[in-house]
mmCIF file of C-alpha atoms and ligand atoms in Angstrom:
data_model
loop_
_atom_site.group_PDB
_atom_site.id
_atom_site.type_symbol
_atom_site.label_atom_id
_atom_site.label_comp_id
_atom_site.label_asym_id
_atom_site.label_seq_id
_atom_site.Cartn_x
_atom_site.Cartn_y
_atom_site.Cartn_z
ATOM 1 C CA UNK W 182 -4.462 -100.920 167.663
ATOM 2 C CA UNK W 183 -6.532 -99.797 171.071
ATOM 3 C CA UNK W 184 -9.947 -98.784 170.619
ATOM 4 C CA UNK W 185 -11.980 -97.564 173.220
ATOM 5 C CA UNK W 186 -16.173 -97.589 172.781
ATOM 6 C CA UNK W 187 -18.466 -96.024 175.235
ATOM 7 C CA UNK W 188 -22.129 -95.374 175.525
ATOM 8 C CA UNK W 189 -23.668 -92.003 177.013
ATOM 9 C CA UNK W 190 -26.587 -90.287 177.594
ATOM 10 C CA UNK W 191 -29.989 -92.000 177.857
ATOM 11 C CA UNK W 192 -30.100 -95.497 176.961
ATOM 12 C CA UNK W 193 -32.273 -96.936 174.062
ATOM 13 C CA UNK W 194 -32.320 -100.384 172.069
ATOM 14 C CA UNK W 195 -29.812 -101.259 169.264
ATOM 15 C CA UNK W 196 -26.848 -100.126 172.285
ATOM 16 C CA UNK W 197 -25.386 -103.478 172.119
ATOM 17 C CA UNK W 198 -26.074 -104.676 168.459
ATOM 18 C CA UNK W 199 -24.153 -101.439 167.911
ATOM 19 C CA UNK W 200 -21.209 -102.348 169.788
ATOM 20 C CA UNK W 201 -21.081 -105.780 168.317
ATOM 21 C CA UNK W 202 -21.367 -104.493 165.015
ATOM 22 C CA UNK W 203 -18.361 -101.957 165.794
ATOM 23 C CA UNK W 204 -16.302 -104.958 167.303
ATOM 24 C CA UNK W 205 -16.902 -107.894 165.300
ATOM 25 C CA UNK W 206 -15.764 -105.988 162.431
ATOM 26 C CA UNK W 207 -12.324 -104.837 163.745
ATOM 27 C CA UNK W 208 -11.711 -108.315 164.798
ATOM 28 C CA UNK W 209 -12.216 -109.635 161.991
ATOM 29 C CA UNK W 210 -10.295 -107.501 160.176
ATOM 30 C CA UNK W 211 -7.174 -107.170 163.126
ATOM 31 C CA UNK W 212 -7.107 -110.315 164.924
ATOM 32 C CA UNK W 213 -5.029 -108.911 167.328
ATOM 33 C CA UNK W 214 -6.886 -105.212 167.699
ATOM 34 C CA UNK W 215 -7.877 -104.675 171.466
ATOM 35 C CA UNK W 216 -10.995 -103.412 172.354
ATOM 36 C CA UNK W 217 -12.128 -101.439 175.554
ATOM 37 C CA UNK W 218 -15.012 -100.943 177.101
ATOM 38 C CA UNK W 219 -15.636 -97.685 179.270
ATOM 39 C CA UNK W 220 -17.832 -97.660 182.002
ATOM 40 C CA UNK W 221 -20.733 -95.242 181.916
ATOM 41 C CA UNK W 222 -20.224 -93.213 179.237
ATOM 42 C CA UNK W 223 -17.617 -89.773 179.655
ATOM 43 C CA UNK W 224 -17.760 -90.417 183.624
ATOM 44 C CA UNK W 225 -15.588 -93.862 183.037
ATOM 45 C CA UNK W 226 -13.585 -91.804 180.177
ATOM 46 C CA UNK W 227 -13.258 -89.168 182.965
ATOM 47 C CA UNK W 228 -12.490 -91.378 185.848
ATOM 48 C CA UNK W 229 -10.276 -93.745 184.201
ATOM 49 C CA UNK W 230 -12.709 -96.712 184.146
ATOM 50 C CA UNK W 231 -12.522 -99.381 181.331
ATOM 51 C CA UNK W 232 -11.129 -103.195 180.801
ATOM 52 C CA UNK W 233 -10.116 -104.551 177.984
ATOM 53 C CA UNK W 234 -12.810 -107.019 175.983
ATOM 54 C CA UNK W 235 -12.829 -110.369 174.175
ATOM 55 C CA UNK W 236 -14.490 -110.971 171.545
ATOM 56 C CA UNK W 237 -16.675 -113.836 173.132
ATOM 57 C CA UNK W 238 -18.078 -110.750 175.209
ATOM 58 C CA UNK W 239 -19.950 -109.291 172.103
ATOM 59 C CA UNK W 240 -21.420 -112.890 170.907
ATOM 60 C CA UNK W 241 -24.986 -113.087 172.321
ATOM 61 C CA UNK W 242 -25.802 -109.141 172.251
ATOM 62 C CA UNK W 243 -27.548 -108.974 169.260
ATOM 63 C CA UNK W 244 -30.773 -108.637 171.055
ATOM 64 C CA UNK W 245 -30.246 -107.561 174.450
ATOM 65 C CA UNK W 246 -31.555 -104.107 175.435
ATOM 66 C CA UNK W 247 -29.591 -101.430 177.704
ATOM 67 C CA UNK W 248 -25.828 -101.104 177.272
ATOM 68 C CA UNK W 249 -23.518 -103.863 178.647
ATOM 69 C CA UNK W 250 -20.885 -101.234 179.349
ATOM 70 C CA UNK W 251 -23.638 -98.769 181.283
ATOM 71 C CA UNK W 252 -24.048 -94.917 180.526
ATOM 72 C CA UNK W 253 -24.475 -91.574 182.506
ATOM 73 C CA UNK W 254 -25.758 -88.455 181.994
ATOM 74 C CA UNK W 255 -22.440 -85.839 181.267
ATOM 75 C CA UNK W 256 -24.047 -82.310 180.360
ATOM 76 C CA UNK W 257 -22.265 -80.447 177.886
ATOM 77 C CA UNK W 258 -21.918 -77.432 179.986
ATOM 78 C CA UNK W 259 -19.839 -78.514 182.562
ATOM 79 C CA UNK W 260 -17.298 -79.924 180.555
ATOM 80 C CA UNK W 261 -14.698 -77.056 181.279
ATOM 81 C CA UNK W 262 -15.707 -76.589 185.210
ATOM 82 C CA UNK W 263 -12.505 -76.740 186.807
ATOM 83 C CA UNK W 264 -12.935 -78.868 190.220
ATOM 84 C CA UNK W 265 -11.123 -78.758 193.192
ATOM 85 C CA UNK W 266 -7.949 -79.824 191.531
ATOM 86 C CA UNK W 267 -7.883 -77.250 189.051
ATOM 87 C CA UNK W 268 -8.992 -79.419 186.229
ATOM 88 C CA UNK W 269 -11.928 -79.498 184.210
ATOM 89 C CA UNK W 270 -13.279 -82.995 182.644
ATOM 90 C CA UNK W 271 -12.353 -82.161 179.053
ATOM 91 C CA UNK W 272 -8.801 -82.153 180.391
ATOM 92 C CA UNK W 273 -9.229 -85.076 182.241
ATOM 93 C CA UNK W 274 -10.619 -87.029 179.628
ATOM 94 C CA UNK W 275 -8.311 -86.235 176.759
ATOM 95 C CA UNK W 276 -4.934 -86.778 179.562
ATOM 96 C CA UNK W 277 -6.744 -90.250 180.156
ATOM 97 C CA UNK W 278 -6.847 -91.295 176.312
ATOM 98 C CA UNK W 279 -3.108 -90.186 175.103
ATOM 99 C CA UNK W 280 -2.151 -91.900 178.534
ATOM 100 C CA UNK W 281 -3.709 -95.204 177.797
ATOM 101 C CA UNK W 282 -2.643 -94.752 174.257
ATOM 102 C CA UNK W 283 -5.661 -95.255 172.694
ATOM 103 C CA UNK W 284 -5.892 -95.157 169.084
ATOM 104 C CA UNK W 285 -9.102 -94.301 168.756
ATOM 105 C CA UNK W 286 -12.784 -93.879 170.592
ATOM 106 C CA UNK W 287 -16.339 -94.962 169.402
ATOM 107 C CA UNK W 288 -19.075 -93.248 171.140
ATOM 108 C CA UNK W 289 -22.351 -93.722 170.942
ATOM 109 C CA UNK W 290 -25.010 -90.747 172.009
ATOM 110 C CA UNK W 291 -27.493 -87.984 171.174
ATOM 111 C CA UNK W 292 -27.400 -84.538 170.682
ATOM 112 C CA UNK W 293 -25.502 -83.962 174.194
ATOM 113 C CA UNK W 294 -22.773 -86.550 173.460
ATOM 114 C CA UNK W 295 -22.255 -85.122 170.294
ATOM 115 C CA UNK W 296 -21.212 -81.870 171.496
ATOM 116 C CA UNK W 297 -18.881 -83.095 173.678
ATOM 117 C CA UNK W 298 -17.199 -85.995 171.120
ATOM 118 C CA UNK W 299 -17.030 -82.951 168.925
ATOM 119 C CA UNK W 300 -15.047 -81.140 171.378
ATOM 120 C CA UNK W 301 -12.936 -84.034 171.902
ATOM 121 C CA UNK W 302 -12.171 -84.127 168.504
ATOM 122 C CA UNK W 303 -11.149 -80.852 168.353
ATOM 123 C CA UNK W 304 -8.767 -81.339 170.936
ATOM 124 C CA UNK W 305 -6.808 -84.267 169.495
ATOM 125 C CA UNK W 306 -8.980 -87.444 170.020
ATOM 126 C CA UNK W 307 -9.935 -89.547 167.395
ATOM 127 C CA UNK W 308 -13.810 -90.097 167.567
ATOM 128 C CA UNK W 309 -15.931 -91.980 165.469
ATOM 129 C CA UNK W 310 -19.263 -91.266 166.645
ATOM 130 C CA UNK W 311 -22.968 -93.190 166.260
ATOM 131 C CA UNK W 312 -26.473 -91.469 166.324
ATOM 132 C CA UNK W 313 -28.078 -92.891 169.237
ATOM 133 C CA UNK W 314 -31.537 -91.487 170.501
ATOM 134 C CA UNK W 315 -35.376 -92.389 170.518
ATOM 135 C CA UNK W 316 -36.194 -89.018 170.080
ATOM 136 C CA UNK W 317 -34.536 -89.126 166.379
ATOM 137 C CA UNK W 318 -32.966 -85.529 166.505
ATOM 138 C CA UNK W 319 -29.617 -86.277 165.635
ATOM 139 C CA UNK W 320 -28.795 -83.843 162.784
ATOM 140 C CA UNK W 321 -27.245 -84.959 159.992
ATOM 141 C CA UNK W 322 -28.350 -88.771 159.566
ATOM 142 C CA UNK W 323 -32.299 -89.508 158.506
ATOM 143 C CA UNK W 324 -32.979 -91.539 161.468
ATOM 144 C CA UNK W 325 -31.178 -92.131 164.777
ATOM 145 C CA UNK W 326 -30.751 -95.834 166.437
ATOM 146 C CA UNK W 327 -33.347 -96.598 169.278
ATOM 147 C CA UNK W 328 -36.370 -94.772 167.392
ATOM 148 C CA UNK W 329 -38.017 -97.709 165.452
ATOM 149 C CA UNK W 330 -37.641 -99.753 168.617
ATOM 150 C CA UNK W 331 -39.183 -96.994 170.776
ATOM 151 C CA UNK W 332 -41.941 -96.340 168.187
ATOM 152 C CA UNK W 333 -43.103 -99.659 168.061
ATOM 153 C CA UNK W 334 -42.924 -99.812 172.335
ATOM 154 C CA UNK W 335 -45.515 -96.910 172.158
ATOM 155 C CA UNK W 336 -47.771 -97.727 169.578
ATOM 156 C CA UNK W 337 -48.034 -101.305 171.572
ATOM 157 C CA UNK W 338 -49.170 -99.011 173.646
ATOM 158 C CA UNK W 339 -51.290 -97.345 172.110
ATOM 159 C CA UNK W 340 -53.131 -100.223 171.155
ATOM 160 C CA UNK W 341 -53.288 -101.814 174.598
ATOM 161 C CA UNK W 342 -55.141 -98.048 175.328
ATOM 162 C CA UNK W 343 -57.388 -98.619 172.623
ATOM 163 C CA UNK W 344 -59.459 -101.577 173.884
ATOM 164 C CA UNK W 345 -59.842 -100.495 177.211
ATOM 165 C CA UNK W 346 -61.107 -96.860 175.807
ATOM 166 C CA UNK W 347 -63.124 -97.932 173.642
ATOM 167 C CA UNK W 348 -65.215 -100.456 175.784
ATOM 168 C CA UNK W 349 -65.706 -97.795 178.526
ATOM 169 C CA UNK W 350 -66.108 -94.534 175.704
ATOM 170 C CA UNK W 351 -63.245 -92.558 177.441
ATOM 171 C CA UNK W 352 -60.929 -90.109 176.124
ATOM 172 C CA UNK W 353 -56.852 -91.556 177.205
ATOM 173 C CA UNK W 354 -53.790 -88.396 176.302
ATOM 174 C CA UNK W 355 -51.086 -90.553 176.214
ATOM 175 C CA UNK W 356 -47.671 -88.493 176.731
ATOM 176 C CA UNK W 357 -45.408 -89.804 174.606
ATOM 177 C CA UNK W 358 -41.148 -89.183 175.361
ATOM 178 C CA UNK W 359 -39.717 -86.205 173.470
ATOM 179 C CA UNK W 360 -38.942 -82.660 175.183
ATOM 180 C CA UNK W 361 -37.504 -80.845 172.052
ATOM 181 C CA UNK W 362 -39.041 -82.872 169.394
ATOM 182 C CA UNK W 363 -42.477 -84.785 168.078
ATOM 183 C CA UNK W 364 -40.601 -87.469 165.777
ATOM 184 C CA UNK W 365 -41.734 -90.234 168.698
ATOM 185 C CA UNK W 366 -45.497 -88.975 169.417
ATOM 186 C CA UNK W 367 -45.500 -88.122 165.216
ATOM 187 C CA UNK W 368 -44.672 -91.661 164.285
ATOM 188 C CA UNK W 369 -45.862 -93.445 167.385
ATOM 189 C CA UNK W 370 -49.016 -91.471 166.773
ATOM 190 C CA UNK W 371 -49.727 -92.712 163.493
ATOM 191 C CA UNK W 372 -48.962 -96.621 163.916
ATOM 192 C CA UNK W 373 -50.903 -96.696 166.761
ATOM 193 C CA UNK W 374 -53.821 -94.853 165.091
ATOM 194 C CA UNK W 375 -54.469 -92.049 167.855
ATOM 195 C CA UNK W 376 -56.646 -89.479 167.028
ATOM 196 C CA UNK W 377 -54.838 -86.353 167.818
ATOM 197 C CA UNK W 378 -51.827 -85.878 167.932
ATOM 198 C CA UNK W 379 -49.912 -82.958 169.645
ATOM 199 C CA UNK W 380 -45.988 -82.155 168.892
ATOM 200 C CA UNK W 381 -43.513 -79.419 170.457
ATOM 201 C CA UNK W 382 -43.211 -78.002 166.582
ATOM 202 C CA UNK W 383 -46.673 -77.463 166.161
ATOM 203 C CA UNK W 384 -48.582 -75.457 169.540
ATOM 204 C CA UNK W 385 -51.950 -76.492 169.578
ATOM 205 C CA UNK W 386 -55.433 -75.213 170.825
ATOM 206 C CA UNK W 387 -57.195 -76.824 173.134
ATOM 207 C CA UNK W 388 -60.740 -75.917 171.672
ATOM 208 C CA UNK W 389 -59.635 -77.931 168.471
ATOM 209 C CA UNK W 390 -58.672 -80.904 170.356
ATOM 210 C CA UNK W 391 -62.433 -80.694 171.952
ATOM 211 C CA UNK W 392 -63.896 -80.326 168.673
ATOM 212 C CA UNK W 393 -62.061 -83.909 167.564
ATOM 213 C CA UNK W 394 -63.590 -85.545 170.645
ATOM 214 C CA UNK W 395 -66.896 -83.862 169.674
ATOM 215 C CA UNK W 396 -67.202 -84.515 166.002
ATOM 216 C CA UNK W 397 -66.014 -88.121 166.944
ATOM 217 C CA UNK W 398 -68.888 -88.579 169.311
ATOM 218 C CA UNK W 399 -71.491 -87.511 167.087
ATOM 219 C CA UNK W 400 -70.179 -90.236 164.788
ATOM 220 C CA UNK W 401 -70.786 -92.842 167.798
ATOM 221 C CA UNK W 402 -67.258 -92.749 168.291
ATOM 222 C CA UNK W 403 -67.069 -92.472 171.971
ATOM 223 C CA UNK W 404 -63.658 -92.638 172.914
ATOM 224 C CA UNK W 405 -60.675 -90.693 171.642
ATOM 225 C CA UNK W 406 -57.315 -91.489 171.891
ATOM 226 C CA UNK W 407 -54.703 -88.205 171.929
ATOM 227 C CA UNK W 408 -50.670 -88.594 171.586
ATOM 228 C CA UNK W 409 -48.974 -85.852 172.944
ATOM 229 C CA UNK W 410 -45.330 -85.242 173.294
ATOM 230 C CA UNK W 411 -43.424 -84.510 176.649
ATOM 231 C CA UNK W 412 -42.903 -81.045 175.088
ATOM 232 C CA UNK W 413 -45.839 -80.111 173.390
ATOM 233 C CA UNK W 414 -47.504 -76.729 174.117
ATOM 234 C CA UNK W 415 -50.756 -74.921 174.117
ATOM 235 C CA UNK W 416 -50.807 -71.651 171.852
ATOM 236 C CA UNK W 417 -51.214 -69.742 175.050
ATOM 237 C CA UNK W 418 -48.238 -71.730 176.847
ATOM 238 C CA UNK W 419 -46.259 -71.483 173.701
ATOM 239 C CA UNK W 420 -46.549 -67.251 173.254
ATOM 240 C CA UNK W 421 -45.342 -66.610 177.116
ATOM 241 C CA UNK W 422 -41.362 -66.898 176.881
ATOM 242 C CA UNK W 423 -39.789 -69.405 178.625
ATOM 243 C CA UNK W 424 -38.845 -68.296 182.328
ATOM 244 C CA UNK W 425 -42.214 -66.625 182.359
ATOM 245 C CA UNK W 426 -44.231 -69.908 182.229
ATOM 246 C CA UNK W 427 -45.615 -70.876 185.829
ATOM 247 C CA UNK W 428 -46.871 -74.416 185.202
ATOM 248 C CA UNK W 429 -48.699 -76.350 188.311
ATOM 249 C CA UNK W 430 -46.291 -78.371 190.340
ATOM 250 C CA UNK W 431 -45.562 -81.710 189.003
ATOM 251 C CA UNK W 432 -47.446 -81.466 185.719
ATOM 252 C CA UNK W 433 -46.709 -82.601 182.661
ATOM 253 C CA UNK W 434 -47.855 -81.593 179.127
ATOM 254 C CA UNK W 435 -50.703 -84.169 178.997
ATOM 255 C CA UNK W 436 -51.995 -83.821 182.578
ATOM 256 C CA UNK W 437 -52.113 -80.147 181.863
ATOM 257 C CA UNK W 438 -54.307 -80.863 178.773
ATOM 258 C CA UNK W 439 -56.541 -83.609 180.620
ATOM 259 C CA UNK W 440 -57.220 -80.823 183.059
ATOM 260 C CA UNK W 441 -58.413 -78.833 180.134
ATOM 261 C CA UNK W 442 -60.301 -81.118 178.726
ATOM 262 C CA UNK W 443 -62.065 -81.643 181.848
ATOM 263 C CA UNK W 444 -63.256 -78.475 182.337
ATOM 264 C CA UNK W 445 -65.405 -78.869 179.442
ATOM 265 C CA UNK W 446 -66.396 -82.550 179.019
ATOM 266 C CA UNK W 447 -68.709 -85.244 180.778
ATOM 267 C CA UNK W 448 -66.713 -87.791 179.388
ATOM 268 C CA UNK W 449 -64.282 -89.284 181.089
ATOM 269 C CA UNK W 450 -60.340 -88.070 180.640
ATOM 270 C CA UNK W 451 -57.376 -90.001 181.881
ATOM 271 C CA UNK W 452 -53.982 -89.617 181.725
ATOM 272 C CA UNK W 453 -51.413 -92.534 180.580
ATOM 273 C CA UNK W 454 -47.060 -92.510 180.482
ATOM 274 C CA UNK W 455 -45.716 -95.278 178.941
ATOM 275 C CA UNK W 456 -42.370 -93.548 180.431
ATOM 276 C CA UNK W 457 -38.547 -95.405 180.072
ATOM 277 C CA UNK W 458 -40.908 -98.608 178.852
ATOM 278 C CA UNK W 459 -40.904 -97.033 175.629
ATOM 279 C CA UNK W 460 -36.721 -96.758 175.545
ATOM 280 C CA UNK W 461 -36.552 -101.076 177.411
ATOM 281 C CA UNK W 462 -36.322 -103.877 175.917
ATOM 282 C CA UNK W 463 -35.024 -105.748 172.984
ATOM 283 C CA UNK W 464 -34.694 -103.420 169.840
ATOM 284 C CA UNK W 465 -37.017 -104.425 166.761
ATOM 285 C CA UNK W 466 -35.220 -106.731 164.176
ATOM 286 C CA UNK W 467 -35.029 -103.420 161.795
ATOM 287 C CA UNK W 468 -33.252 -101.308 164.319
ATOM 288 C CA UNK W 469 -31.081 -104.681 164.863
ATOM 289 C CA UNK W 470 -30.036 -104.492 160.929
ATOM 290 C CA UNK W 471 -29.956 -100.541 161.144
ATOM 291 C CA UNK W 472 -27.432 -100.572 164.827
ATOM 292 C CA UNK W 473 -25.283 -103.618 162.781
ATOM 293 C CA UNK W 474 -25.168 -101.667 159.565
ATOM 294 C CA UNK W 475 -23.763 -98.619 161.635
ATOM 295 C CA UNK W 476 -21.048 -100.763 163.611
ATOM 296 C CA UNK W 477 -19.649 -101.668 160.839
ATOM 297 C CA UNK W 478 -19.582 -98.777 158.738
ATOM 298 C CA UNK W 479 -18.116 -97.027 162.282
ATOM 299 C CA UNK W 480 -15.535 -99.590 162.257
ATOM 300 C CA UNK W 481 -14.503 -99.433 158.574
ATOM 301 C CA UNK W 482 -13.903 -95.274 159.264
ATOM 302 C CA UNK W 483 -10.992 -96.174 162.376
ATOM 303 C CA UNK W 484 -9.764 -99.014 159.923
ATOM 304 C CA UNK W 485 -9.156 -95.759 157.413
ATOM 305 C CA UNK W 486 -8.303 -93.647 159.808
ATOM 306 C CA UNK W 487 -11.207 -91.253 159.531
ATOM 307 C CA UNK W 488 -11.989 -89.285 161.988
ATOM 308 C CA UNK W 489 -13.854 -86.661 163.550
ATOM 309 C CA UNK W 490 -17.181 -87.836 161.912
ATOM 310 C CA UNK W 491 -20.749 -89.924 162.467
ATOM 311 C CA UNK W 492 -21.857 -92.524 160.921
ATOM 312 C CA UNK W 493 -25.416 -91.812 159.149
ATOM 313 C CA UNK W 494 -28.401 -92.806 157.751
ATOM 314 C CA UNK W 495 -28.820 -90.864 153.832
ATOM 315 C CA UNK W 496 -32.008 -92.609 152.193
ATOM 316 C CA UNK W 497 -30.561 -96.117 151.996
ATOM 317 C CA UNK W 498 -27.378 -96.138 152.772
ATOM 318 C CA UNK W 499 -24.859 -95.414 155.345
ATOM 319 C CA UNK W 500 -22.669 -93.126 155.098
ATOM 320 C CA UNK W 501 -20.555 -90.381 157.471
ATOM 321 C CA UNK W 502 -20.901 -87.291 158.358
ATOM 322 C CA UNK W 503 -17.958 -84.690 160.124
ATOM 323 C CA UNK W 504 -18.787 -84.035 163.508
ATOM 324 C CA UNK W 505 -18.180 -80.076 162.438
ATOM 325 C CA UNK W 506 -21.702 -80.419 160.769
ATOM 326 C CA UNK W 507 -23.625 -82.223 163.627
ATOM 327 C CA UNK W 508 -22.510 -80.764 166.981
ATOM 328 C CA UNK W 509 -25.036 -78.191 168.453
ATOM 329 C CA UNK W 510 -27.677 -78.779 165.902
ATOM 330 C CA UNK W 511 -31.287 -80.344 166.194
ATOM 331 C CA UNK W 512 -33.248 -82.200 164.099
ATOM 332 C CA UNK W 513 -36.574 -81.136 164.825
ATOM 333 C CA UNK W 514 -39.752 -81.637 162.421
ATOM 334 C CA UNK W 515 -39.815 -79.636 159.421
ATOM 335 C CA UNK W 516 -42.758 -78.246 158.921
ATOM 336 C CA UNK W 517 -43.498 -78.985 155.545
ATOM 337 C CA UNK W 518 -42.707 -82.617 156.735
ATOM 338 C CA UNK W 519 -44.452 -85.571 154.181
ATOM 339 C CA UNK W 520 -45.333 -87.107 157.191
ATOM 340 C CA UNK W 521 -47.181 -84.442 159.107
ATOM 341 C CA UNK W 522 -49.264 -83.936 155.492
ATOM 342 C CA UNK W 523 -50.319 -87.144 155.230
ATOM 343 C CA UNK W 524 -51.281 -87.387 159.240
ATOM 344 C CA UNK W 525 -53.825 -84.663 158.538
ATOM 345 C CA UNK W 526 -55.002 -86.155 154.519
ATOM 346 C CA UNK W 527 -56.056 -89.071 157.354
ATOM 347 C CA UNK W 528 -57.963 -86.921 159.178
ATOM 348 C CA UNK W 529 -55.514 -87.077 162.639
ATOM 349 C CA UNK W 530 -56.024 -83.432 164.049
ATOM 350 C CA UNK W 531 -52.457 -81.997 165.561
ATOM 351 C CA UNK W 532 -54.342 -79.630 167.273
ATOM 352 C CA UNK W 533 -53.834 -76.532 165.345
HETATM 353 O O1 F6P N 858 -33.409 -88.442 175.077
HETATM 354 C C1 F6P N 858 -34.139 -89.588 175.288
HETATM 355 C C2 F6P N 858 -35.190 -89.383 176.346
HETATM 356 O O2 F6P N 858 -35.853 -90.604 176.564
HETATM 357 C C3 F6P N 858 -36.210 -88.281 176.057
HETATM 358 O O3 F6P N 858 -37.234 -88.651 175.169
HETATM 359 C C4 F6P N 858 -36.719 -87.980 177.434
HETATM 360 O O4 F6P N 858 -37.248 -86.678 177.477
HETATM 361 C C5 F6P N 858 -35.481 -88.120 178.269
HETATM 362 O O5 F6P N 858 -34.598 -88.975 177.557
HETATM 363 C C6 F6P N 858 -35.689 -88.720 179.639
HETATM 364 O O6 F6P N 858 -34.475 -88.724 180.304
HETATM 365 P P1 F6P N 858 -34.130 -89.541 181.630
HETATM 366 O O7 F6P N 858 -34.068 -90.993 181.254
HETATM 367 O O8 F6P N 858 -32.806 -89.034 182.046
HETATM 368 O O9 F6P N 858 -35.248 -89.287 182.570
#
């Protein structure tokens, strides 16, 4: 048997505990099973870039951070470009895997790499897939690989933040990673205990976010701490459709609210990005048992020969999920979220 793993899109922790989870268990259970490793995601799938691994090669990965087999960006949309020799990367991709006879692939992405396992799929691959993302908007499983690890990157912080804001009484917007979704900022939000908290789902006002940093100053509370996702909006910015929104050159959502804030406070605002060190590093011993826990139920599906389908997270236990029900969707915040209820019983304002 000839299985082929690759890892694409952005990288998080749990990559490699992943892929040793996914290839210790095939060993063990088919001594002689070979395993390949594709370089950078659907480029090396694309390009015809892999060599075969030993076993010894996922021993001592457990921890590690990154991907030992690298990733790339692939977007969805140009999967059926043809190039210059007529050929468009789906092609490419699928030629390369029935001519290496592979048996099967395990990939292991977000939203973007699901669409395009899915199309593999449909087009006579056999993909077992694994929901990889810090932004934990993979539909179809309860929580994505990468996102505990990431969480507890921000809310460290968030707490570093804290001291230094508190000792001089400033007000720190921390952007936190996550275009299309809150889950990061949400959760990050909470553990590290910021005061506001501002998500794409939920557009916020900027004259609620002063009154936080008002009421908290009356208290003698003279610092304030706000999370706020890459993709958060204003009501204002949030009403004007998309290509109509002219934001300032080289702003982000949270320098866009410090210069807000600014306008009306003495105090003073800063701006923090804790950036790709929220996605480095070694993932959190949870994420480690989560990432193992997948590999192994991923493996377990090629052993049975089912295919077409992710591996997920349903309450406790992991289970799969067809492809047909993931692809294209996003798993955004419901609104009537547990979570976002108890945020505000605390007293966290999310700006709205
Ligand atoms: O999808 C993961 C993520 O870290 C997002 O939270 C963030 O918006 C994006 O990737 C950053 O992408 P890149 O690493 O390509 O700059």
């Amino acid at each position: 048997m000839k299985v082929g793993l690759l890892t694409s899109g952005g990288d998080c922790q749990g990559l490699n505990a992943s892929l040793r989870g996914v290839a210790k268990t095939l060993f063990n259970a088919v001594p002689d099973v070979e395993v390949y490793g594709i370089q950078d995601g659907y480029h090396g799938l694309i390009s015809g870039i892999w060599r075969k691994m030993e076993p010894g090669e996922f021993s001592g990965i457990l921890r590690e951070g990154g991907t030992i087999l690298g990733t790339s960006r692939q977007p969805f949309k140009k999967m059926r470009d043809i190039n210059e020799n007529n050929i468009d990367k789906l092609t490419m991709m699928v030629n390369n895997y029935k001519n290496e006879n592979f048996d099967a692939l395990v990939i292991l992405g977000g939203n973007g790499t699901h669409k395009t396992a899915h199309l593999l799929s449909q087009n006579g691959v056999n993909v077992v897939t694994l929901p990889k993302t810090i932004d934990n908007d993979v539909y179809g499983t309860d929580c994505t690989f990468g996102f505990d690890s990431a969480v507890a990157k921000a809310a460290e912080f968030l707490d570093a933040v804290h001291t230094t804001a508190a000792s001089h009484g400033r007000i720190f917007v921390v952007e936190i990673m996550g275009h299309k979704v809150g889950w990061m900022a949400l959760y990050a939000g909470i553990g590290g205990g910021a005061d506001v908290i501002l998500l794409p789902e939920i557009p916020y006002e900027t004259q609620k976010v002063l009154k936080v940093i008002e009421k908290r100053n009356k208290q003698g509370k003279k610092f304030s701490i706000i999370a706020i996702a890459e993709g958060a909006l204003s009501k204002s910015e949030a009403s004007t459709p998309k290509k109509e929104r002219k934001f300032p050159a080289g702003s982000t959502a949270g320098t866009r609210l410090v210069a807000k804030l600014s306008e009306h406070l003495e105090q003073d605002v800063r701006f923090l990005m804790p950036g790709h060190f929220q996605r480095g590093g070694e993932p959190t011993p949870t994420d480690r048992v989560f990432c193992t826990r997948l590999g192994v139920k991923a493996a377990e599906l090629i052993l049975k020969k089912k295919f077409g389908r992710m591996v997920a997270l349903k309450g406790t236990s992991i289970v799969s999920v067809p492809l047909d029900d993931v692809a294209g969707k996003l798993k955004a915040i419901p609104l009537d979220c547990e979570v976002l209820a108890q945020a505000r019983a605390l007293g966290i304002s999310l700006g709205d």
